[in-house]
Amino acid sequence: MISPIWPGIGRKDMETSIFRQLKKPIKLLTVLVAAAVIICALSVPSIFAGPPLYQGYSLAVPINSQTPATEISMPRIQNETFFKVIVTVTENGETESFSFSQGLNPPIEKYLSSIISQIEYQPAAYLGQRRSCRLPLIIMANPRFRNSVVVFPVDSYFEVSDNFLYYEALRLNKFELPEILSFPKYYCALKRSDSLEILPYVLEKLSLDSAGNVIKSENFSASIKAEGYSTQIQAASLWSEFSPLKVEGVSMPSDCYLLVSFLPQLHYPAKKIIGLDRDTSNWAERWRVLLLPDTVGIMVPPLPLELVIGSITLKKLEQRYLMGEIIATILIDSLGKARVMSIDRKDMKFRQAINSAVSSVGFFPAMSFHGRPQQFKGKARFTFKSSAKVRVDYLWLDF
């Protein structure tokens, strides 16, 4: 680790230097205080950290990510429910207005409004100048715990909470992000039977001009070490078509990141992608080739090892008589192993049934942009219908 105080000096070198000072004729207390200050500085985030910048623009971020307290009780709801809201934040960081993306009954709208109206923000800025901002938020209301959690594009620790919510926020603020118009066929020799612990992928950094032409392509990271995969995707990028970045309607050059996941469940050569004509009903088609505007948040969430993921099988006979819809919070560790953290009702039978079933479901773990497996927490919907088969929707795969 490099010191944030004196760049170029590592933690070990610094600690060695400190303790050498003990041999000098200075007061021990002074040395201990200096050592404590340095060690604390090494272990806490920089106070100069700020929200992520995209083309000189930073979104409004909450001053506190904790859900504000409200005297209005949560109305009765059957399942954990996700509410989408678009908030307009002024250049002073105040909530000017907001609107919900779905129709709500009056008690729910009153309850959610009492939360949203209390949130204070550090305002958005463009090239150092404060700006008003439109911000998409998701409020997750949980009937079991009688509480709500607000998901922001960027939280109060300046971390991107949800990549696709972040990209949506940029679009709401007049950034038309680069998109894939066409991408050629590509090949993969990997098979489902191969022993793969992490997602096989190649991430290329592309430099686009103001017309969307690729003027430079270079490898950013990859989990496949064979040279041919990166070379293949670099060549494919030159035969692809992309729309350029537009800021307030004006085309601009930009850097972006082309992620190709070599999912062994698919048949190769993978078919050509033509704009919005791709089969988005298939999760693998949605995720196999992505154009990402920036390296923020996680690169990719956990992806299933199987192509068909719409159902799971219950193991115990008594579990096959359960009826109802359950929203569960699933933790998938850096090895791709899944377990249930909580469900939205107080019923141990449902939790045991879900936990038993998902423990046998395999995932490629979530990955950082530098190719490191990440722990991930996400939501999934399980629909029980008095059957051995339970419908499952992994909500993080939808975008």
Short mmCIF file of C-alpha atoms in Angstrom, two decimals:
data_model
loop_
_atom_site.label_atom_id
_atom_site.label_comp_id
_atom_site.label_asym_id
_atom_site.label_seq_id
_atom_site.Cartn_x
_atom_site.Cartn_y
_atom_site.Cartn_z
CA MET A 1 0.00 0.00 0.00
CA ILE A 2 1.31 3.48 -0.89
CA SER A 3 1.03 6.26 1.65
CA PRO A 4 -1.54 8.96 0.84
CA ILE A 5 0.61 11.42 2.77
CA TRP A 6 3.95 10.87 1.08
CA PRO A 7 3.45 9.21 -2.32
CA GLY A 8 6.08 6.61 -3.11
CA ILE A 9 6.58 5.58 0.51
CA GLY A 10 5.01 2.23 1.36
CA ARG A 11 3.38 1.35 4.68
CA LYS A 12 6.22 -1.03 5.66
CA ASP A 13 8.93 1.52 4.85
CA MET A 14 7.09 4.18 6.80
CA GLU A 15 6.59 2.00 9.87
CA THR A 16 10.30 1.02 9.79
CA SER A 17 11.25 4.69 9.58
CA ILE A 18 9.03 5.55 12.55
CA PHE A 19 10.51 2.94 14.84
CA ARG A 20 14.05 3.86 13.89
CA GLN A 21 13.26 7.26 15.37
CA LEU A 22 13.04 5.58 18.78
CA LYS A 23 16.83 5.39 18.79
CA LYS A 24 17.10 9.15 18.43
CA PRO A 25 17.08 11.51 21.39
CA ILE A 26 13.51 12.74 21.04
CA LYS A 27 10.57 12.30 23.30
CA LEU A 28 8.85 8.91 23.09
CA LEU A 29 5.42 10.55 23.34
CA THR A 30 6.07 12.61 20.22
CA VAL A 31 7.04 9.51 18.26
CA LEU A 32 3.98 7.56 19.41
CA VAL A 33 1.65 10.41 18.51
CA ALA A 34 3.26 10.72 15.07
CA ALA A 35 2.97 6.97 14.52
CA ALA A 36 -0.69 6.97 15.56
CA VAL A 37 -1.51 9.84 13.19
CA ILE A 38 0.19 8.10 10.26
CA ILE A 39 -1.40 4.70 10.91
CA CYS A 40 -4.85 6.31 11.20
CA ALA A 41 -4.26 8.18 7.95
CA LEU A 42 -3.36 4.91 6.26
CA SER A 43 -6.49 3.15 7.44
CA VAL A 44 -9.27 5.68 6.71
CA PRO A 45 -10.64 7.01 3.40
CA SER A 46 -9.29 10.31 2.17
CA ILE A 47 -11.32 13.31 3.30
CA PHE A 48 -10.75 14.74 -0.18
CA ALA A 49 -12.63 11.90 -1.89
CA GLY A 50 -15.57 13.01 -4.00
CA PRO A 51 -18.36 11.52 -6.08
CA PRO A 52 -17.41 9.79 -9.35
CA LEU A 53 -16.96 12.06 -12.33
CA TYR A 54 -18.15 11.28 -15.84
CA GLN A 55 -16.95 13.74 -18.49
CA GLY A 56 -16.58 16.37 -15.75
CA TYR A 57 -20.07 15.72 -14.36
CA SER A 58 -20.96 14.46 -10.88
CA LEU A 59 -24.46 13.49 -9.79
CA ALA A 60 -26.20 14.75 -6.69
CA VAL A 61 -25.45 12.45 -3.76
CA PRO A 62 -27.26 12.15 -0.42
CA ILE A 63 -25.56 13.72 2.57
CA ASN A 64 -26.70 10.67 4.53
CA SER A 65 -27.69 7.39 2.87
CA GLN A 66 -29.71 6.25 5.89
CA THR A 67 -33.47 6.27 5.33
CA PRO A 68 -34.96 9.31 7.12
CA ALA A 69 -37.25 8.58 10.05
CA THR A 70 -40.93 9.31 9.51
CA GLU A 71 -43.92 9.45 11.83
CA ILE A 72 -46.10 7.94 9.11
CA SER A 73 -46.37 4.17 9.54
CA MET A 74 -45.71 1.91 6.58
CA PRO A 75 -49.02 0.81 5.07
CA ARG A 76 -49.69 -2.91 4.98
CA ILE A 77 -48.16 -4.61 1.93
CA GLN A 78 -47.91 -8.32 1.23
CA ASN A 79 -44.38 -8.60 -0.18
CA GLU A 80 -41.21 -6.58 -0.26
CA THR A 81 -41.95 -4.02 -2.97
CA PHE A 82 -39.69 -1.82 -5.05
CA PHE A 83 -40.84 1.70 -5.86
CA LYS A 84 -39.14 3.81 -8.55
CA VAL A 85 -39.11 7.58 -8.15
CA ILE A 86 -37.50 10.41 -10.13
CA VAL A 87 -36.37 13.27 -7.90
CA THR A 88 -35.42 16.77 -9.05
CA VAL A 89 -32.63 18.16 -6.86
CA THR A 90 -31.87 21.88 -6.98
CA GLU A 91 -28.39 23.38 -7.30
CA ASN A 92 -28.57 23.98 -3.54
CA GLY A 93 -29.12 20.28 -2.81
CA GLU A 94 -32.81 20.54 -1.94
CA THR A 95 -35.59 18.26 -3.16
CA GLU A 96 -37.63 20.40 -5.54
CA SER A 97 -40.09 17.79 -6.84
CA PHE A 98 -40.51 14.07 -7.43
CA SER A 99 -42.72 11.68 -9.35
CA PHE A 100 -43.35 7.93 -9.10
CA SER A 101 -42.99 5.66 -12.11
CA GLN A 102 -46.08 3.64 -11.15
CA GLY A 103 -49.50 4.54 -9.83
CA LEU A 104 -49.74 4.28 -6.04
CA ASN A 105 -52.60 4.21 -3.59
CA PRO A 106 -52.78 7.29 -1.31
CA PRO A 107 -51.42 5.67 1.91
CA ILE A 108 -48.32 4.29 0.14
CA GLU A 109 -47.72 7.56 -1.71
CA LYS A 110 -48.01 9.55 1.53
CA TYR A 111 -45.60 7.22 3.33
CA LEU A 112 -42.98 7.28 0.55
CA SER A 113 -43.32 11.04 0.06
CA SER A 114 -42.58 11.63 3.75
CA ILE A 115 -39.25 9.82 3.26
CA ILE A 116 -38.23 11.37 -0.05
CA SER A 117 -38.98 14.96 0.95
CA GLN A 118 -36.56 14.79 3.90
CA ILE A 119 -33.45 13.71 1.96
CA GLU A 120 -30.72 16.33 1.62
CA TYR A 121 -28.06 16.23 -1.08
CA GLN A 122 -24.67 17.43 -2.09
CA PRO A 123 -25.68 19.02 -5.41
CA ALA A 124 -24.66 17.88 -8.85
CA ALA A 125 -21.85 19.71 -10.60
CA TYR A 126 -20.60 20.05 -14.16
CA LEU A 127 -17.04 21.28 -14.73
CA GLY A 128 -17.00 22.62 -11.18
CA GLN A 129 -20.31 24.50 -11.41
CA ARG A 130 -23.33 23.45 -9.37
CA ARG A 131 -26.33 22.22 -11.31
CA SER A 132 -29.84 21.00 -10.73
CA CYS A 133 -30.19 17.29 -11.30
CA ARG A 134 -32.79 14.59 -12.00
CA LEU A 135 -32.10 11.54 -9.90
CA PRO A 136 -33.68 8.06 -10.13
CA LEU A 137 -34.13 6.35 -6.76
CA ILE A 138 -35.44 2.94 -5.76
CA ILE A 139 -37.21 2.51 -2.42
CA MET A 140 -37.40 -1.07 -1.14
CA ALA A 141 -40.24 -1.40 1.39
CA ASN A 142 -40.08 -4.57 3.50
CA PRO A 143 -43.32 -5.62 5.28
CA ARG A 144 -41.60 -8.09 7.60
CA PHE A 145 -39.15 -5.60 9.11
CA ARG A 146 -41.52 -2.63 8.67
CA ASN A 147 -38.77 -0.51 7.16
CA SER A 148 -37.64 0.91 3.85
CA VAL A 149 -34.23 1.25 2.21
CA VAL A 150 -33.46 3.92 -0.38
CA VAL A 151 -31.05 2.97 -3.18
CA PHE A 152 -29.25 5.95 -4.73
CA PRO A 153 -27.18 5.90 -7.93
CA VAL A 154 -24.25 7.12 -5.79
CA ASP A 155 -24.41 6.83 -2.00
CA SER A 156 -23.09 9.17 0.68
CA TYR A 157 -19.74 7.33 0.66
CA PHE A 158 -19.42 8.28 -3.05
CA GLU A 159 -19.76 4.66 -4.14
CA VAL A 160 -21.94 3.61 -7.05
CA SER A 161 -24.76 1.56 -5.50
CA ASP A 162 -26.16 0.19 -8.74
CA ASN A 163 -24.41 0.52 -12.11
CA PHE A 164 -27.53 0.60 -14.24
CA LEU A 165 -29.24 3.11 -11.93
CA TYR A 166 -26.10 5.25 -12.31
CA TYR A 167 -26.22 5.01 -16.11
CA GLU A 168 -29.92 5.89 -16.06
CA ALA A 169 -29.13 8.95 -13.95
CA LEU A 170 -26.57 10.13 -16.50
CA ARG A 171 -29.12 9.72 -19.30
CA LEU A 172 -31.72 11.70 -17.32
CA ASN A 173 -29.22 14.54 -17.19
CA LYS A 174 -28.67 14.81 -20.96
CA PHE A 175 -25.82 12.33 -21.38
CA GLU A 176 -26.62 9.99 -24.27
CA LEU A 177 -24.18 7.18 -23.57
CA PRO A 178 -22.40 5.23 -26.33
CA GLU A 179 -24.26 2.11 -27.45
CA ILE A 180 -23.59 -0.95 -29.60
CA LEU A 181 -25.24 -0.66 -33.01
CA SER A 182 -23.69 -3.87 -34.34
CA PHE A 183 -21.15 -6.43 -33.14
CA PRO A 184 -19.88 -9.36 -35.25
CA LYS A 185 -19.85 -13.07 -34.52
CA TYR A 186 -17.13 -14.30 -32.20
CA TYR A 187 -15.81 -17.69 -31.14
CA CYS A 188 -15.11 -19.55 -27.93
CA ALA A 189 -13.55 -22.99 -27.38
CA LEU A 190 -14.64 -23.26 -23.74
CA LYS A 191 -17.20 -25.89 -22.79
CA ARG A 192 -19.66 -26.24 -19.93
CA SER A 193 -17.71 -29.29 -18.79
CA ASP A 194 -14.53 -27.24 -18.32
CA SER A 195 -13.67 -26.45 -14.71
CA LEU A 196 -14.26 -22.68 -14.54
CA GLU A 197 -14.17 -20.91 -11.18
CA ILE A 198 -14.65 -17.37 -12.44
CA LEU A 199 -16.34 -15.77 -15.41
CA PRO A 200 -14.31 -16.08 -18.63
CA TYR A 201 -14.24 -12.54 -20.02
CA VAL A 202 -12.28 -9.92 -21.92
CA LEU A 203 -12.62 -6.19 -21.17
CA GLU A 204 -11.38 -3.80 -23.84
CA LYS A 205 -10.98 -0.06 -23.41
CA LEU A 206 -12.23 1.70 -26.55
CA SER A 207 -11.60 5.28 -27.59
CA LEU A 208 -14.41 6.56 -29.80
CA ASP A 209 -14.40 9.72 -31.88
CA SER A 210 -17.40 12.05 -32.14
CA ALA A 211 -18.89 9.85 -34.89
CA GLY A 212 -18.64 6.67 -32.82
CA ASN A 213 -15.68 5.24 -34.75
CA VAL A 214 -13.11 3.21 -32.80
CA ILE A 215 -9.79 5.02 -32.97
CA LYS A 216 -8.05 2.91 -30.34
CA SER A 217 -8.65 -0.47 -28.67
CA GLU A 218 -6.55 -1.88 -25.85
CA ASN A 219 -6.99 -4.64 -23.30
CA PHE A 220 -8.01 -3.38 -19.85
CA SER A 221 -8.37 -6.73 -18.07
CA ALA A 222 -9.20 -10.36 -18.80
CA SER A 223 -9.71 -13.62 -16.96
CA ILE A 224 -8.80 -15.63 -20.05
CA LYS A 225 -5.04 -15.64 -20.42
CA ALA A 226 -4.95 -17.11 -23.93
CA GLU A 227 -3.83 -14.29 -26.21
CA GLY A 228 -6.30 -15.21 -28.95
CA TYR A 229 -9.38 -14.11 -27.01
CA SER A 230 -8.27 -10.53 -26.44
CA THR A 231 -6.95 -10.25 -30.00
CA GLN A 232 -10.26 -11.58 -31.35
CA ILE A 233 -12.31 -8.98 -29.44
CA GLN A 234 -9.96 -6.15 -30.40
CA ALA A 235 -10.45 -7.09 -34.04
CA ALA A 236 -14.21 -7.47 -33.56
CA SER A 237 -14.42 -3.97 -32.05
CA LEU A 238 -12.93 -2.52 -35.25
CA TRP A 239 -15.67 -4.24 -37.27
CA SER A 240 -18.40 -3.04 -34.90
CA GLU A 241 -20.60 0.03 -35.03
CA PHE A 242 -21.17 2.27 -32.03
CA SER A 243 -23.17 5.41 -31.40
CA PRO A 244 -21.06 8.23 -29.92
CA LEU A 245 -21.44 9.97 -26.59
CA LYS A 246 -23.72 13.01 -26.79
CA VAL A 247 -23.78 15.67 -24.10
CA GLU A 248 -26.83 17.95 -24.32
CA GLY A 249 -27.27 16.78 -27.91
CA VAL A 250 -23.68 17.44 -29.01
CA SER A 251 -21.57 14.44 -30.13
CA MET A 252 -18.25 14.08 -28.33
CA PRO A 253 -15.26 11.71 -28.30
CA SER A 254 -15.14 9.42 -25.28
CA ASP A 255 -13.59 6.34 -23.74
CA CYS A 256 -15.80 3.36 -22.97
CA TYR A 257 -15.35 -0.30 -22.04
CA LEU A 258 -16.41 -3.31 -24.11
CA LEU A 259 -17.12 -6.37 -21.95
CA VAL A 260 -17.44 -9.74 -23.68
CA SER A 261 -18.32 -12.67 -21.42
CA PHE A 262 -17.51 -16.06 -22.93
CA LEU A 263 -20.41 -17.92 -21.37
CA PRO A 264 -19.75 -21.64 -21.85
CA GLN A 265 -23.50 -22.39 -21.86
CA LEU A 266 -23.94 -20.71 -25.27
CA HIS A 267 -23.44 -22.14 -28.74
CA TYR A 268 -20.54 -20.66 -30.73
CA PRO A 269 -19.92 -18.82 -32.93
CA ALA A 270 -22.16 -16.40 -31.02
CA LYS A 271 -24.54 -14.72 -33.42
CA LYS A 272 -24.08 -11.17 -34.63
CA ILE A 273 -25.65 -8.41 -32.53
CA ILE A 274 -27.64 -5.79 -34.39
CA GLY A 275 -28.68 -2.93 -32.12
CA LEU A 276 -31.94 -3.43 -30.28
CA ASP A 277 -32.81 -6.54 -32.29
CA ARG A 278 -31.00 -8.84 -29.88
CA ASP A 279 -33.07 -11.36 -27.94
CA THR A 280 -33.32 -9.57 -24.60
CA SER A 281 -35.74 -12.17 -23.21
CA ASN A 282 -32.73 -14.44 -22.69
CA TRP A 283 -30.53 -13.35 -19.78
CA ALA A 284 -27.37 -14.63 -21.47
CA GLU A 285 -28.08 -12.58 -24.61
CA ARG A 286 -28.46 -9.46 -22.49
CA TRP A 287 -25.19 -10.00 -20.64
CA ARG A 288 -22.77 -11.58 -23.13
CA VAL A 289 -21.69 -8.29 -24.74
CA LEU A 290 -21.95 -4.97 -22.90
CA LEU A 291 -20.66 -1.47 -23.61
CA LEU A 292 -19.99 0.21 -20.27
CA PRO A 293 -19.37 3.97 -20.09
CA ASP A 294 -17.06 3.91 -17.08
CA THR A 295 -15.26 1.68 -14.57
CA VAL A 296 -17.46 2.37 -11.54
CA GLY A 297 -19.22 -0.05 -9.22
CA ILE A 298 -18.84 -3.74 -10.00
CA MET A 299 -18.10 -4.78 -13.56
CA VAL A 300 -20.62 -7.62 -13.66
CA PRO A 301 -22.93 -9.20 -11.05
CA PRO A 302 -23.10 -12.96 -10.44
CA LEU A 303 -24.09 -14.83 -13.59
CA PRO A 304 -25.65 -18.31 -13.42
CA LEU A 305 -23.69 -21.35 -14.54
CA GLU A 306 -26.79 -22.73 -16.27
CA LEU A 307 -28.55 -21.26 -19.28
CA VAL A 308 -32.06 -22.19 -18.12
CA ILE A 309 -32.62 -20.52 -14.75
CA GLY A 310 -36.38 -19.98 -14.50
CA SER A 311 -37.02 -22.60 -11.83
CA ILE A 312 -35.44 -24.53 -8.99
CA THR A 313 -36.40 -27.92 -7.58
CA LEU A 314 -37.44 -28.41 -3.97
CA LYS A 315 -35.71 -31.30 -2.25
CA LYS A 316 -38.12 -32.22 0.55
CA LEU A 317 -41.61 -33.56 -0.01
CA GLU A 318 -43.21 -31.35 2.69
CA GLN A 319 -41.85 -28.22 0.99
CA ARG A 320 -43.80 -29.00 -2.16
CA TYR A 321 -47.11 -27.93 -0.60
CA LEU A 322 -46.04 -24.31 -0.07
CA MET A 323 -47.97 -21.53 -1.81
CA GLY A 324 -47.09 -17.86 -2.22
CA GLU A 325 -44.58 -15.33 -3.49
CA ILE A 326 -41.41 -14.59 -1.53
CA ILE A 327 -38.74 -11.93 -2.05
CA ALA A 328 -35.41 -13.11 -0.65
CA THR A 329 -32.10 -11.36 -0.11
CA ILE A 330 -29.40 -13.64 -1.50
CA LEU A 331 -25.70 -13.45 -0.64
CA ILE A 332 -23.33 -14.86 -3.27
CA ASP A 333 -19.75 -15.05 -2.04
CA SER A 334 -16.53 -14.63 -4.02
CA LEU A 335 -16.57 -18.36 -4.80
CA GLY A 336 -20.04 -18.19 -6.37
CA LYS A 337 -21.79 -19.98 -3.48
CA ALA A 338 -25.29 -18.70 -2.68
CA ARG A 339 -27.22 -18.59 0.58
CA VAL A 340 -30.32 -16.80 1.84
CA MET A 341 -29.77 -13.85 4.17
CA SER A 342 -33.44 -13.02 4.77
CA ILE A 343 -36.94 -13.31 3.31
CA ASP A 344 -39.79 -10.84 3.41
CA ARG A 345 -42.04 -12.85 5.73
CA LYS A 346 -41.56 -14.58 9.07
CA ASP A 347 -41.93 -18.18 7.93
CA MET A 348 -39.05 -20.59 8.49
CA LYS A 349 -40.52 -23.18 6.08
CA PHE A 350 -40.11 -20.82 3.10
CA ARG A 351 -36.64 -19.79 4.14
CA GLN A 352 -35.45 -23.36 4.57
CA ALA A 353 -36.95 -24.37 1.22
CA ILE A 354 -35.29 -21.47 -0.62
CA ASN A 355 -31.95 -21.90 1.13
CA SER A 356 -31.86 -25.61 0.40
CA ALA A 357 -32.66 -25.03 -3.27
CA VAL A 358 -30.29 -22.10 -3.97
CA SER A 359 -27.40 -23.81 -2.19
CA SER A 360 -27.20 -26.16 -5.17
CA VAL A 361 -27.39 -23.35 -7.76
CA GLY A 362 -24.01 -22.34 -9.14
CA PHE A 363 -22.90 -18.83 -10.14
CA PHE A 364 -19.86 -17.16 -11.55
CA PRO A 365 -19.10 -14.65 -8.76
CA ALA A 366 -19.47 -10.91 -9.30
CA MET A 367 -16.30 -9.36 -10.74
CA SER A 368 -14.48 -6.05 -10.37
CA PHE A 369 -13.15 -4.20 -13.40
CA HIS A 370 -9.69 -5.51 -12.55
CA GLY A 371 -10.81 -9.14 -12.54
CA ARG A 372 -11.21 -9.78 -8.82
CA PRO A 373 -14.15 -11.89 -7.58
CA GLN A 374 -16.50 -9.92 -5.33
CA GLN A 375 -19.08 -10.76 -2.69
CA PHE A 376 -22.55 -9.69 -3.84
CA LYS A 377 -25.94 -9.18 -2.22
CA GLY A 378 -29.06 -9.10 -4.39
CA LYS A 379 -32.78 -9.79 -4.50
CA ALA A 380 -34.63 -12.75 -6.00
CA ARG A 381 -38.33 -13.53 -6.33
CA PHE A 382 -39.58 -17.08 -5.64
CA THR A 383 -43.10 -18.19 -6.59
CA PHE A 384 -44.38 -21.36 -4.89
CA LYS A 385 -47.37 -23.15 -6.44
CA SER A 386 -47.73 -26.42 -4.51
CA SER A 387 -45.21 -28.07 -6.80
CA ALA A 388 -41.70 -29.46 -6.76
CA LYS A 389 -40.76 -26.69 -9.18
CA VAL A 390 -40.52 -23.13 -7.90
CA ARG A 391 -40.31 -20.18 -10.31
CA VAL A 392 -37.33 -17.92 -9.60
CA ASP A 393 -36.38 -14.50 -10.93
CA TYR A 394 -32.91 -13.19 -10.07
CA LEU A 395 -33.75 -9.50 -10.11
CA TRP A 396 -30.16 -8.30 -10.56
CA LEU A 397 -30.13 -9.84 -14.04
CA ASP A 398 -32.88 -7.45 -15.24
CA PHE A 399 -31.95 -4.15 -16.83
#
